[in-house]
JSON list of C-alpha atoms in Angstrom, two decimals:
[
{"chain": "A", "resi": 1, "resn": "SER", "atom": "CA", "xyz": [0.00, 0.00, 0.00]},
{"chain": "A", "resi": 2, "resn": "TYR", "atom": "CA", "xyz": [1.07, 3.57, -0.62]},
{"chain": "A", "resi": 3, "resn": "GLU", "atom": "CA", "xyz": [2.92, 5.39, 2.14]},
{"chain": "A", "resi": 4, "resn": "LEU", "atom": "CA", "xyz": [3.72, 9.04, 2.89]},
{"chain": "A", "resi": 5, "resn": "THR", "atom": "CA", "xyz": [6.68, 9.96, 5.07]},
{"chain": "A", "resi": 6, "resn": "GLN", "atom": "CA", "xyz": [7.00, 13.15, 7.09]},
{"chain": "A", "resi": 7, "resn": "ALA", "atom": "CA", "xyz": [9.64, 14.29, 9.56]},
{"chain": "A", "resi": 8, "resn": "LEU", "atom": "CA", "xyz": [8.42, 14.14, 13.16]},
{"chain": "A", "resi": 9, "resn": "SER", "atom": "CA", "xyz": [9.32, 17.73, 13.91]},
{"chain": "A", "resi": 10, "resn": "VAL", "atom": "CA", "xyz": [10.57, 21.00, 12.45]},
{"chain": "A", "resi": 11, "resn": "SER", "atom": "CA", "xyz": [11.72, 23.97, 14.51]},
{"chain": "A", "resi": 12, "resn": "VAL", "atom": "CA", "xyz": [12.25, 27.56, 13.33]},
{"chain": "A", "resi": 13, "resn": "SER", "atom": "CA", "xyz": [12.63, 31.01, 14.82]},
{"chain": "A", "resi": 14, "resn": "PRO", "atom": "CA", "xyz": [9.92, 33.62, 14.30]},
{"chain": "A", "resi": 15, "resn": "GLY", "atom": "CA", "xyz": [10.28, 35.33, 10.92]},
{"chain": "A", "resi": 16, "resn": "GLU", "atom": "CA", "xyz": [12.24, 32.47, 9.38]},
{"chain": "A", "resi": 17, "resn": "THR", "atom": "CA", "xyz": [11.09, 30.14, 6.60]},
{"chain": "A", "resi": 18, "resn": "ALA", "atom": "CA", "xyz": [9.77, 26.71, 7.58]},
{"chain": "A", "resi": 19, "resn": "SER", "atom": "CA", "xyz": [9.85, 23.85, 5.09]},
{"chain": "A", "resi": 20, "resn": "ILE", "atom": "CA", "xyz": [7.80, 20.75, 5.81]},
{"chain": "A", "resi": 21, "resn": "THR", "atom": "CA", "xyz": [8.21, 17.81, 3.45]},
{"chain": "A", "resi": 22, "resn": "CYS", "atom": "CA", "xyz": [6.09, 14.82, 2.52]},
{"chain": "A", "resi": 23, "resn": "SER", "atom": "CA", "xyz": [7.67, 11.94, 0.61]},
{"chain": "A", "resi": 24, "resn": "GLY", "atom": "CA", "xyz": [6.15, 9.13, -1.40]},
{"chain": "A", "resi": 25, "resn": "ASP", "atom": "CA", "xyz": [6.85, 7.08, -4.50]},
{"chain": "A", "resi": 26, "resn": "LYS", "atom": "CA", "xyz": [6.24, 9.21, -7.63]},
{"chain": "A", "resi": 27, "resn": "LEU", "atom": "CA", "xyz": [4.34, 11.65, -5.46]},
{"chain": "A", "resi": 28, "resn": "ASP", "atom": "CA", "xyz": [4.13, 14.24, -8.22]},
{"chain": "A", "resi": 29, "resn": "ASP", "atom": "CA", "xyz": [1.77, 11.89, -10.09]},
{"chain": "A", "resi": 30, "resn": "LYS", "atom": "CA", "xyz": [-0.80, 12.73, -7.45]},
{"chain": "A", "resi": 31, "resn": "TYR", "atom": "CA", "xyz": [-2.25, 15.89, -5.92]},
{"chain": "A", "resi": 32, "resn": "THR", "atom": "CA", "xyz": [-0.98, 16.60, -2.41]},
{"chain": "A", "resi": 33, "resn": "PHE", "atom": "CA", "xyz": [-3.05, 18.38, 0.21]},
{"chain": "A", "resi": 34, "resn": "TRP", "atom": "CA", "xyz": [-1.80, 19.95, 3.44]},
{"chain": "A", "resi": 35, "resn": "TYR", "atom": "CA", "xyz": [-3.61, 20.46, 6.75]},
{"chain": "A", "resi": 36, "resn": "VAL", "atom": "CA", "xyz": [-2.68, 22.11, 10.02]},
{"chain": "A", "resi": 37, "resn": "GLN", "atom": "CA", "xyz": [-4.06, 21.01, 13.37]},
{"chain": "A", "resi": 38, "resn": "LYS", "atom": "CA", "xyz": [-3.48, 23.44, 16.18]},
{"chain": "A", "resi": 39, "resn": "PRO", "atom": "CA", "xyz": [-3.71, 22.21, 19.79]},
{"chain": "A", "resi": 40, "resn": "GLY", "atom": "CA", "xyz": [-7.27, 21.41, 20.77]},
{"chain": "A", "resi": 41, "resn": "GLN", "atom": "CA", "xyz": [-8.64, 22.22, 17.32]},
{"chain": "A", "resi": 42, "resn": "SER", "atom": "CA", "xyz": [-9.88, 20.34, 14.27]},
{"chain": "A", "resi": 43, "resn": "PRO", "atom": "CA", "xyz": [-7.61, 20.15, 11.22]},
{"chain": "A", "resi": 44, "resn": "MET", "atom": "CA", "xyz": [-7.85, 22.84, 8.56]},
{"chain": "A", "resi": 45, "resn": "VAL", "atom": "CA", "xyz": [-6.73, 22.72, 4.93]},
{"chain": "A", "resi": 46, "resn": "VAL", "atom": "CA", "xyz": [-3.92, 25.17, 4.07]},
{"chain": "A", "resi": 47, "resn": "ILE", "atom": "CA", "xyz": [-2.89, 23.91, 0.61]},
{"chain": "A", "resi": 48, "resn": "TYR", "atom": "CA", "xyz": [-4.86, 21.86, -1.94]},
{"chain": "A", "resi": 49, "resn": "GLU", "atom": "CA", "xyz": [-3.90, 20.37, -5.29]},
{"chain": "A", "resi": 50, "resn": "ASP", "atom": "CA", "xyz": [-0.18, 20.78, -4.53]},
{"chain": "A", "resi": 51, "resn": "SER", "atom": "CA", "xyz": [0.01, 24.56, -4.48]},
{"chain": "A", "resi": 52, "resn": "LYS", "atom": "CA", "xyz": [-3.39, 26.26, -4.23]},
{"chain": "A", "resi": 53, "resn": "ARG", "atom": "CA", "xyz": [-4.39, 28.27, -1.17]},
{"chain": "A", "resi": 54, "resn": "PRO", "atom": "CA", "xyz": [-7.95, 28.26, 0.12]},
{"chain": "A", "resi": 55, "resn": "SER", "atom": "CA", "xyz": [-9.47, 31.66, 0.78]},
{"chain": "A", "resi": 56, "resn": "GLY", "atom": "CA", "xyz": [-8.34, 33.02, 4.12]},
{"chain": "A", "resi": 57, "resn": "ILE", "atom": "CA", "xyz": [-4.95, 31.28, 4.09]},
{"chain": "A", "resi": 58, "resn": "PRO", "atom": "CA", "xyz": [-2.12, 33.87, 4.08]},
{"chain": "A", "resi": 59, "resn": "GLU", "atom": "CA", "xyz": [0.10, 34.20, 1.00]},
{"chain": "A", "resi": 60, "resn": "ARG", "atom": "CA", "xyz": [3.13, 33.22, 3.07]},
{"chain": "A", "resi": 61, "resn": "PHE", "atom": "CA", "xyz": [1.86, 29.61, 2.84]},
{"chain": "A", "resi": 62, "resn": "SER", "atom": "CA", "xyz": [2.91, 27.90, -0.41]},
{"chain": "A", "resi": 63, "resn": "GLY", "atom": "CA", "xyz": [3.22, 24.38, -1.74]},
{"chain": "A", "resi": 64, "resn": "ASP", "atom": "CA", "xyz": [5.19, 22.49, -4.34]},
{"chain": "A", "resi": 65, "resn": "ASN", "atom": "CA", "xyz": [5.25, 18.89, -5.54]},
{"chain": "A", "resi": 66, "resn": "SER", "atom": "CA", "xyz": [8.10, 17.48, -7.58]},
{"chain": "A", "resi": 67, "resn": "GLY", "atom": "CA", "xyz": [9.41, 13.97, -8.04]},
{"chain": "A", "resi": 68, "resn": "ASN", "atom": "CA", "xyz": [8.97, 12.05, -4.81]},
{"chain": "A", "resi": 69, "resn": "THR", "atom": "CA", "xyz": [8.60, 15.05, -2.51]},
{"chain": "A", "resi": 70, "resn": "ALA", "atom": "CA", "xyz": [5.94, 17.62, -1.77]},
{"chain": "A", "resi": 71, "resn": "THR", "atom": "CA", "xyz": [6.93, 20.66, 0.25]},
{"chain": "A", "resi": 72, "resn": "LEU", "atom": "CA", "xyz": [4.88, 23.05, 2.34]},
{"chain": "A", "resi": 73, "resn": "THR", "atom": "CA", "xyz": [6.74, 26.34, 2.80]},
{"chain": "A", "resi": 74, "resn": "ILE", "atom": "CA", "xyz": [5.81, 28.95, 5.36]},
{"chain": "A", "resi": 75, "resn": "ARG", "atom": "CA", "xyz": [7.61, 32.27, 4.93]},
{"chain": "A", "resi": 76, "resn": "GLY", "atom": "CA", "xyz": [7.89, 34.74, 7.79]},
{"chain": "A", "resi": 77, "resn": "THR", "atom": "CA", "xyz": [6.76, 32.04, 10.24]},
{"chain": "A", "resi": 78, "resn": "GLN", "atom": "CA", "xyz": [4.73, 33.29, 13.20]},
{"chain": "A", "resi": 79, "resn": "THR", "atom": "CA", "xyz": [4.15, 31.72, 16.59]},
{"chain": "A", "resi": 80, "resn": "THR", "atom": "CA", "xyz": [0.51, 31.26, 15.58]},
{"chain": "A", "resi": 81, "resn": "ASP", "atom": "CA", "xyz": [1.67, 28.85, 12.86]},
{"chain": "A", "resi": 82, "resn": "GLU", "atom": "CA", "xyz": [2.66, 26.26, 15.46]},
{"chain": "A", "resi": 83, "resn": "GLY", "atom": "CA", "xyz": [0.83, 22.99, 15.14]},
{"chain": "A", "resi": 84, "resn": "ASP", "atom": "CA", "xyz": [0.84, 19.57, 13.55]},
{"chain": "A", "resi": 85, "resn": "TYR", "atom": "CA", "xyz": [0.98, 19.55, 9.76]},
{"chain": "A", "resi": 86, "resn": "TYR", "atom": "CA", "xyz": [-0.32, 16.59, 7.75]},
{"chain": "A", "resi": 87, "resn": "CYS", "atom": "CA", "xyz": [-0.08, 15.79, 4.05]},
{"chain": "A", "resi": 88, "resn": "HIS", "atom": "CA", "xyz": [-2.71, 13.70, 2.25]},
{"chain": "A", "resi": 89, "resn": "VAL", "atom": "CA", "xyz": [-3.07, 12.04, -1.15]},
{"chain": "A", "resi": 90, "resn": "TRP", "atom": "CA", "xyz": [-5.68, 9.88, -2.83]},
{"chain": "A", "resi": 91, "resn": "ASP", "atom": "CA", "xyz": [-4.43, 6.47, -3.96]},
{"chain": "A", "resi": 92, "resn": "SER", "atom": "CA", "xyz": [-6.34, 3.44, -5.24]},
{"chain": "A", "resi": 93, "resn": "ASP", "atom": "CA", "xyz": [-9.69, 4.67, -3.90]},
{"chain": "A", "resi": 94, "resn": "THR", "atom": "CA", "xyz": [-8.27, 5.36, -0.47]},
{"chain": "A", "resi": 95, "resn": "VAL", "atom": "CA", "xyz": [-6.98, 8.38, 1.43]},
{"chain": "A", "resi": 96, "resn": "ILE", "atom": "CA", "xyz": [-3.41, 8.25, 2.68]},
{"chain": "A", "resi": 97, "resn": "PHE", "atom": "CA", "xyz": [-2.20, 10.60, 5.41]},
{"chain": "A", "resi": 98, "resn": "GLY", "atom": "CA", "xyz": [1.38, 11.29, 6.30]},
{"chain": "A", "resi": 99, "resn": "GLY", "atom": "CA", "xyz": [2.31, 10.76, 9.93]},
{"chain": "A", "resi": 100, "resn": "GLY", "atom": "CA", "xyz": [2.38, 14.48, 10.66]},
{"chain": "A", "resi": 101, "resn": "THR", "atom": "CA", "xyz": [5.10, 17.04, 11.40]},
{"chain": "A", "resi": 102, "resn": "LYS", "atom": "CA", "xyz": [5.07, 19.11, 14.56]},
{"chain": "A", "resi": 103, "resn": "LEU", "atom": "CA", "xyz": [6.10, 22.69, 13.78]},
{"chain": "A", "resi": 104, "resn": "THR", "atom": "CA", "xyz": [7.61, 24.60, 16.69]},
{"chain": "A", "resi": 105, "resn": "VAL", "atom": "CA", "xyz": [8.27, 28.33, 16.41]},
{"chain": "A", "resi": 106, "resn": "LEU", "atom": "CA", "xyz": [10.61, 29.63, 19.10]},
{"chain": "B", "resi": 1, "resn": "GLU", "atom": "CA", "xyz": [-21.48, 29.10, 6.81]},
{"chain": "B", "resi": 2, "resn": "VAL", "atom": "CA", "xyz": [-20.63, 25.41, 6.58]},
{"chain": "B", "resi": 3, "resn": "GLN", "atom": "CA", "xyz": [-21.28, 23.51, 9.79]},
{"chain": "B", "resi": 4, "resn": "LEU", "atom": "CA", "xyz": [-20.68, 19.85, 10.55]},
{"chain": "B", "resi": 5, "resn": "LEU", "atom": "CA", "xyz": [-21.94, 18.57, 13.88]},
{"chain": "B", "resi": 6, "resn": "GLU", "atom": "CA", "xyz": [-21.05, 15.06, 14.93]},
{"chain": "B", "resi": 7, "resn": "SER", "atom": "CA", "xyz": [-22.93, 13.13, 17.59]},
{"chain": "B", "resi": 8, "resn": "GLY", "atom": "CA", "xyz": [-23.39, 9.64, 18.96]},
{"chain": "B", "resi": 9, "resn": "GLY", "atom": "CA", "xyz": [-19.97, 8.95, 20.43]},
{"chain": "B", "resi": 10, "resn": "ALA", "atom": "CA", "xyz": [-19.98, 6.76, 23.53]},
{"chain": "B", "resi": 11, "resn": "LEU", "atom": "CA", "xyz": [-18.19, 4.18, 25.65]},
{"chain": "B", "resi": 12, "resn": "VAL", "atom": "CA", "xyz": [-18.74, 0.73, 24.12]},
{"chain": "B", "resi": 13, "resn": "GLN", "atom": "CA", "xyz": [-17.54, -2.72, 25.07]},
{"chain": "B", "resi": 14, "resn": "PRO", "atom": "CA", "xyz": [-15.28, -4.65, 22.68]},
{"chain": "B", "resi": 15, "resn": "GLY", "atom": "CA", "xyz": [-17.36, -6.48, 20.14]},
{"chain": "B", "resi": 16, "resn": "GLY", "atom": "CA", "xyz": [-20.18, -3.97, 20.46]},
{"chain": "B", "resi": 17, "resn": "SER", "atom": "CA", "xyz": [-21.79, -1.66, 17.93]},
{"chain": "B", "resi": 18, "resn": "LEU", "atom": "CA", "xyz": [-22.34, 2.07, 17.65]},
{"chain": "B", "resi": 19, "resn": "ARG", "atom": "CA", "xyz": [-23.66, 4.53, 15.08]},
{"chain": "B", "resi": 20, "resn": "VAL", "atom": "CA", "xyz": [-22.30, 8.04, 14.89]},
{"chain": "B", "resi": 21, "resn": "SER", "atom": "CA", "xyz": [-23.92, 10.83, 12.91]},
{"chain": "B", "resi": 22, "resn": "CYS", "atom": "CA", "xyz": [-22.94, 14.12, 11.32]},
{"chain": "B", "resi": 23, "resn": "ALA", "atom": "CA", "xyz": [-25.51, 16.83, 10.69]},
{"chain": "B", "resi": 24, "resn": "ALA", "atom": "CA", "xyz": [-24.46, 19.15, 7.89]},
{"chain": "B", "resi": 25, "resn": "SER", "atom": "CA", "xyz": [-25.61, 22.64, 6.98]},
{"chain": "B", "resi": 26, "resn": "GLY", "atom": "CA", "xyz": [-24.49, 25.63, 4.93]},
{"chain": "B", "resi": 27, "resn": "PHE", "atom": "CA", "xyz": [-23.94, 23.84, 1.62]},
{"chain": "B", "resi": 28, "resn": "THR", "atom": "CA", "xyz": [-25.75, 21.59, -0.88]},
{"chain": "B", "resi": 29, "resn": "PHE", "atom": "CA", "xyz": [-25.18, 18.35, 0.99]},
{"chain": "B", "resi": 30, "resn": "GLY", "atom": "CA", "xyz": [-26.08, 15.94, -1.80]},
{"chain": "B", "resi": 31, "resn": "ALA", "atom": "CA", "xyz": [-23.62, 17.55, -4.20]},
{"chain": "B", "resi": 32, "resn": "ASP", "atom": "CA", "xyz": [-20.50, 16.68, -2.22]},
{"chain": "B", "resi": 33, "resn": "GLY", "atom": "CA", "xyz": [-18.63, 13.62, -1.05]},
{"chain": "B", "resi": 34, "resn": "MET", "atom": "CA", "xyz": [-18.23, 13.21, 2.69]},
{"chain": "B", "resi": 35, "resn": "SER", "atom": "CA", "xyz": [-15.74, 11.37, 4.85]},
{"chain": "B", "resi": 36, "resn": "TRP", "atom": "CA", "xyz": [-14.93, 10.13, 8.33]},
{"chain": "B", "resi": 37, "resn": "VAL", "atom": "CA", "xyz": [-11.43, 10.63, 9.70]},
{"chain": "B", "resi": 38, "resn": "ARG", "atom": "CA", "xyz": [-10.36, 9.52, 13.18]},
{"chain": "B", "resi": 39, "resn": "GLN", "atom": "CA", "xyz": [-7.61, 10.41, 15.58]},
{"chain": "B", "resi": 40, "resn": "ALA", "atom": "CA", "xyz": [-6.59, 8.14, 18.42]},
{"chain": "B", "resi": 41, "resn": "PRO", "atom": "CA", "xyz": [-5.41, 9.89, 21.61]},
{"chain": "B", "resi": 42, "resn": "GLY", "atom": "CA", "xyz": [-2.01, 11.49, 21.00]},
{"chain": "B", "resi": 43, "resn": "LYS", "atom": "CA", "xyz": [-1.79, 10.07, 17.48]},
{"chain": "B", "resi": 44, "resn": "GLY", "atom": "CA", "xyz": [-2.06, 11.35, 13.91]},
{"chain": "B", "resi": 45, "resn": "LEU", "atom": "CA", "xyz": [-4.97, 11.46, 11.50]},
{"chain": "B", "resi": 46, "resn": "GLU", "atom": "CA", "xyz": [-6.33, 8.20, 10.10]},
{"chain": "B", "resi": 47, "resn": "TRP", "atom": "CA", "xyz": [-8.83, 8.11, 7.26]},
{"chain": "B", "resi": 48, "resn": "VAL", "atom": "CA", "xyz": [-11.74, 5.75, 7.92]},
{"chain": "B", "resi": 49, "resn": "SER", "atom": "CA", "xyz": [-14.26, 5.98, 5.10]},
{"chain": "B", "resi": 50, "resn": "GLY", "atom": "CA", "xyz": [-15.75, 8.15, 2.36]},
{"chain": "B", "resi": 51, "resn": "ILE", "atom": "CA", "xyz": [-18.96, 8.30, 0.35]},
{"chain": "B", "resi": 52, "resn": "GLY", "atom": "CA", "xyz": [-19.91, 10.01, -2.90]},
{"chain": "B", "resi": 53, "resn": "GLY", "atom": "CA", "xyz": [-22.60, 12.65, -3.10]},
{"chain": "B", "resi": 54, "resn": "SER", "atom": "CA", "xyz": [-25.34, 10.29, -4.25]},
{"chain": "B", "resi": 55, "resn": "GLY", "atom": "CA", "xyz": [-24.25, 7.55, -1.87]},
{"chain": "B", "resi": 56, "resn": "ALA", "atom": "CA", "xyz": [-23.61, 5.13, -4.72]},
{"chain": "B", "resi": 57, "resn": "ARG", "atom": "CA", "xyz": [-19.87, 4.92, -4.16]},
{"chain": "B", "resi": 58, "resn": "THR", "atom": "CA", "xyz": [-18.28, 4.11, -0.82]},
{"chain": "B", "resi": 59, "resn": "PHE", "atom": "CA", "xyz": [-14.66, 3.76, 0.22]},
{"chain": "B", "resi": 60, "resn": "TYR", "atom": "CA", "xyz": [-13.10, 2.16, 3.29]},
{"chain": "B", "resi": 61, "resn": "ALA", "atom": "CA", "xyz": [-9.74, 1.83, 4.99]},
{"chain": "B", "resi": 62, "resn": "ASP", "atom": "CA", "xyz": [-8.55, -1.76, 5.27]},
{"chain": "B", "resi": 63, "resn": "SER", "atom": "CA", "xyz": [-8.62, -1.46, 9.06]},
{"chain": "B", "resi": 64, "resn": "VAL", "atom": "CA", "xyz": [-12.43, -1.06, 9.09]},
{"chain": "B", "resi": 65, "resn": "LYS", "atom": "CA", "xyz": [-13.55, -2.83, 5.94]},
{"chain": "B", "resi": 66, "resn": "GLY", "atom": "CA", "xyz": [-16.24, -5.39, 6.70]},
{"chain": "B", "resi": 67, "resn": "ARG", "atom": "CA", "xyz": [-16.95, -3.90, 10.15]},
{"chain": "B", "resi": 68, "resn": "PHE", "atom": "CA", "xyz": [-17.93, -0.29, 9.43]},
{"chain": "B", "resi": 69, "resn": "THR", "atom": "CA", "xyz": [-20.58, 1.00, 7.02]},
{"chain": "B", "resi": 70, "resn": "ILE", "atom": "CA", "xyz": [-20.83, 4.58, 5.82]},
{"chain": "B", "resi": 71, "resn": "SER", "atom": "CA", "xyz": [-24.13, 5.96, 4.59]},
{"chain": "B", "resi": 72, "resn": "ARG", "atom": "CA", "xyz": [-25.95, 9.23, 4.08]},
{"chain": "B", "resi": 73, "resn": "ASP", "atom": "CA", "xyz": [-29.48, 10.56, 4.04]},
{"chain": "B", "resi": 74, "resn": "ASN", "atom": "CA", "xyz": [-29.51, 13.52, 1.68]},
{"chain": "B", "resi": 75, "resn": "SER", "atom": "CA", "xyz": [-33.09, 14.38, 2.64]},
{"chain": "B", "resi": 76, "resn": "LYS", "atom": "CA", "xyz": [-31.87, 14.94, 6.21]},
{"chain": "B", "resi": 77, "resn": "ASN", "atom": "CA", "xyz": [-28.43, 16.37, 5.35]},
{"chain": "B", "resi": 78, "resn": "THR", "atom": "CA", "xyz": [-26.90, 13.71, 7.57]},
{"chain": "B", "resi": 79, "resn": "LEU", "atom": "CA", "xyz": [-23.91, 11.42, 7.29]},
{"chain": "B", "resi": 80, "resn": "TYR", "atom": "CA", "xyz": [-23.64, 8.20, 9.29]},
{"chain": "B", "resi": 81, "resn": "LEU", "atom": "CA", "xyz": [-21.02, 5.67, 10.30]},
{"chain": "B", "resi": 82, "resn": "GLN", "atom": "CA", "xyz": [-22.26, 2.33, 11.58]},
{"chain": "B", "resi": 83, "resn": "MET", "atom": "CA", "xyz": [-19.50, 0.62, 13.53]},
{"chain": "B", "resi": 84, "resn": "ASN", "atom": "CA", "xyz": [-19.78, -3.09, 14.35]},
{"chain": "B", "resi": 85, "resn": "ARG", "atom": "CA", "xyz": [-17.43, -5.56, 16.03]},
{"chain": "B", "resi": 86, "resn": "LEU", "atom": "CA", "xyz": [-15.63, -2.66, 17.69]},
{"chain": "B", "resi": 87, "resn": "ARG", "atom": "CA", "xyz": [-12.09, -3.16, 18.95]},
{"chain": "B", "resi": 88, "resn": "PRO", "atom": "CA", "xyz": [-10.04, -1.23, 21.53]},
{"chain": "B", "resi": 89, "resn": "GLU", "atom": "CA", "xyz": [-7.91, 0.14, 18.67]},
{"chain": "B", "resi": 90, "resn": "ASP", "atom": "CA", "xyz": [-11.03, 1.87, 17.28]},
{"chain": "B", "resi": 91, "resn": "THR", "atom": "CA", "xyz": [-10.90, 4.23, 20.26]},
{"chain": "B", "resi": 92, "resn": "ALA", "atom": "CA", "xyz": [-10.57, 7.72, 18.79]},
{"chain": "B", "resi": 93, "resn": "LEU", "atom": "CA", "xyz": [-12.10, 11.09, 18.11]},
{"chain": "B", "resi": 94, "resn": "TYR", "atom": "CA", "xyz": [-14.14, 10.67, 14.94]},
{"chain": "B", "resi": 95, "resn": "TYR", "atom": "CA", "xyz": [-14.28, 13.67, 12.65]},
{"chain": "B", "resi": 96, "resn": "CYS", "atom": "CA", "xyz": [-16.80, 14.23, 9.89]},
{"chain": "B", "resi": 97, "resn": "ALA", "atom": "CA", "xyz": [-15.33, 16.08, 6.92]},
{"chain": "B", "resi": 98, "resn": "LYS", "atom": "CA", "xyz": [-16.66, 17.54, 3.69]},
{"chain": "B", "resi": 99, "resn": "GLY", "atom": "CA", "xyz": [-14.84, 16.13, 0.67]},
{"chain": "B", "resi": 100, "resn": "GLY", "atom": "CA", "xyz": [-11.92, 13.73, 0.54]},
{"chain": "B", "resi": 101, "resn": "THR", "atom": "CA", "xyz": [-13.52, 11.40, -1.99]},
{"chain": "B", "resi": 102, "resn": "GLY", "atom": "CA", "xyz": [-11.29, 11.70, -5.02]},
{"chain": "B", "resi": 103, "resn": "TYR", "atom": "CA", "xyz": [-7.85, 12.58, -6.35]},
{"chain": "B", "resi": 104, "resn": "SER", "atom": "CA", "xyz": [-8.57, 16.31, -6.37]},
{"chain": "B", "resi": 105, "resn": "SER", "atom": "CA", "xyz": [-10.86, 16.48, -3.36]},
{"chain": "B", "resi": 106, "resn": "PRO", "atom": "CA", "xyz": [-9.53, 18.09, -0.18]},
{"chain": "B", "resi": 107, "resn": "PHE", "atom": "CA", "xyz": [-11.14, 17.80, 3.24]},
{"chain": "B", "resi": 108, "resn": "GLU", "atom": "CA", "xyz": [-12.55, 21.31, 2.97]},
{"chain": "B", "resi": 109, "resn": "TYR", "atom": "CA", "xyz": [-14.37, 21.52, 6.29]},
{"chain": "B", "resi": 110, "resn": "TRP", "atom": "CA", "xyz": [-14.18, 19.49, 9.48]},
{"chain": "B", "resi": 111, "resn": "GLY", "atom": "CA", "xyz": [-16.48, 19.05, 12.43]},
{"chain": "B", "resi": 112, "resn": "HIS", "atom": "CA", "xyz": [-15.31, 19.12, 16.03]},
{"chain": "B", "resi": 113, "resn": "GLY", "atom": "CA", "xyz": [-15.49, 15.35, 16.38]},
{"chain": "B", "resi": 114, "resn": "THR", "atom": "CA", "xyz": [-17.33, 12.79, 18.51]},
{"chain": "B", "resi": 115, "resn": "ARG", "atom": "CA", "xyz": [-15.44, 10.56, 20.91]},
{"chain": "B", "resi": 116, "resn": "VAL", "atom": "CA", "xyz": [-15.67, 6.79, 20.71]},
{"chain": "B", "resi": 117, "resn": "THR", "atom": "CA", "xyz": [-14.10, 4.71, 23.46]},
{"chain": "B", "resi": 118, "resn": "VAL", "atom": "CA", "xyz": [-13.96, 0.93, 23.19]},
{"chain": "B", "resi": 119, "resn": "SER", "atom": "CA", "xyz": [-13.19, -0.64, 26.53]},
{"chain": "B", "resi": 120, "resn": "SER", "atom": "CA", "xyz": [-14.49, -3.22, 28.96]}
]
C-alpha cells in the first residue's frame, strides 16, 4: 500500500522560513493536500492540489510537488503557525495521510 | 457558513456496535462527497471511510472494511457511520469532513469530532 513519510518535527525562529516535506513514490503523479491542526482544534486545509491556497490562508503559505517530494513552505513564520501539519493524497480509492510534522516556532 | 456537527460517540464494550452521525448545513449536501477521519489519543490522523454525493460509491480503509458502514441521508443532510465488532484500537475522536472522496478532493471543512471509546 502507498505510504507518505513526514519528519516528526521541524523547529524555526519567528520570521524564518519553515519547510515541511512529505515523501512518497512518484508523489508528483498525485495531488498533495496539506492540513494544520493546532492544539485542541480540528484540522484545517492550508494547501490543496499541490500549491493552491484556500481563501483566508495567508500568501506566506505555499506548496510544491516534484518527483517524490511535496513541500509546504511557510515564509515569515509566526508563533501562531505552530501545530501539527499533515499531508494527504488519494491512492487506489483510499486516502493516505502522512504521519504528521510538529512545527515549533521559538 | 458550513457547519458539521457530529454526535453519537460513547463508551462501548469490545465487540459492540455504535452509530455516529454528522448533521451538515451551509452547503448543498447531496452535491459533495463526505468522509470520516479519526484520531486516536495522541496520534495522527487516520482516514476511515468516504462516500460520494449520491451515496452510490463508498470507500473504506482496510482497518475497518467489513466492520464499518458509511451511509448518508440527503433528505436529512446527515452522514452516518455504523460501527460493528468494535475493537479497543477503534478508540478515537471521529471527525466528519466535507470532501476527501477523489484525487482532487480536499477535506474542505471538518467538524469538532465525537469521541468513541472501546473498553471493557
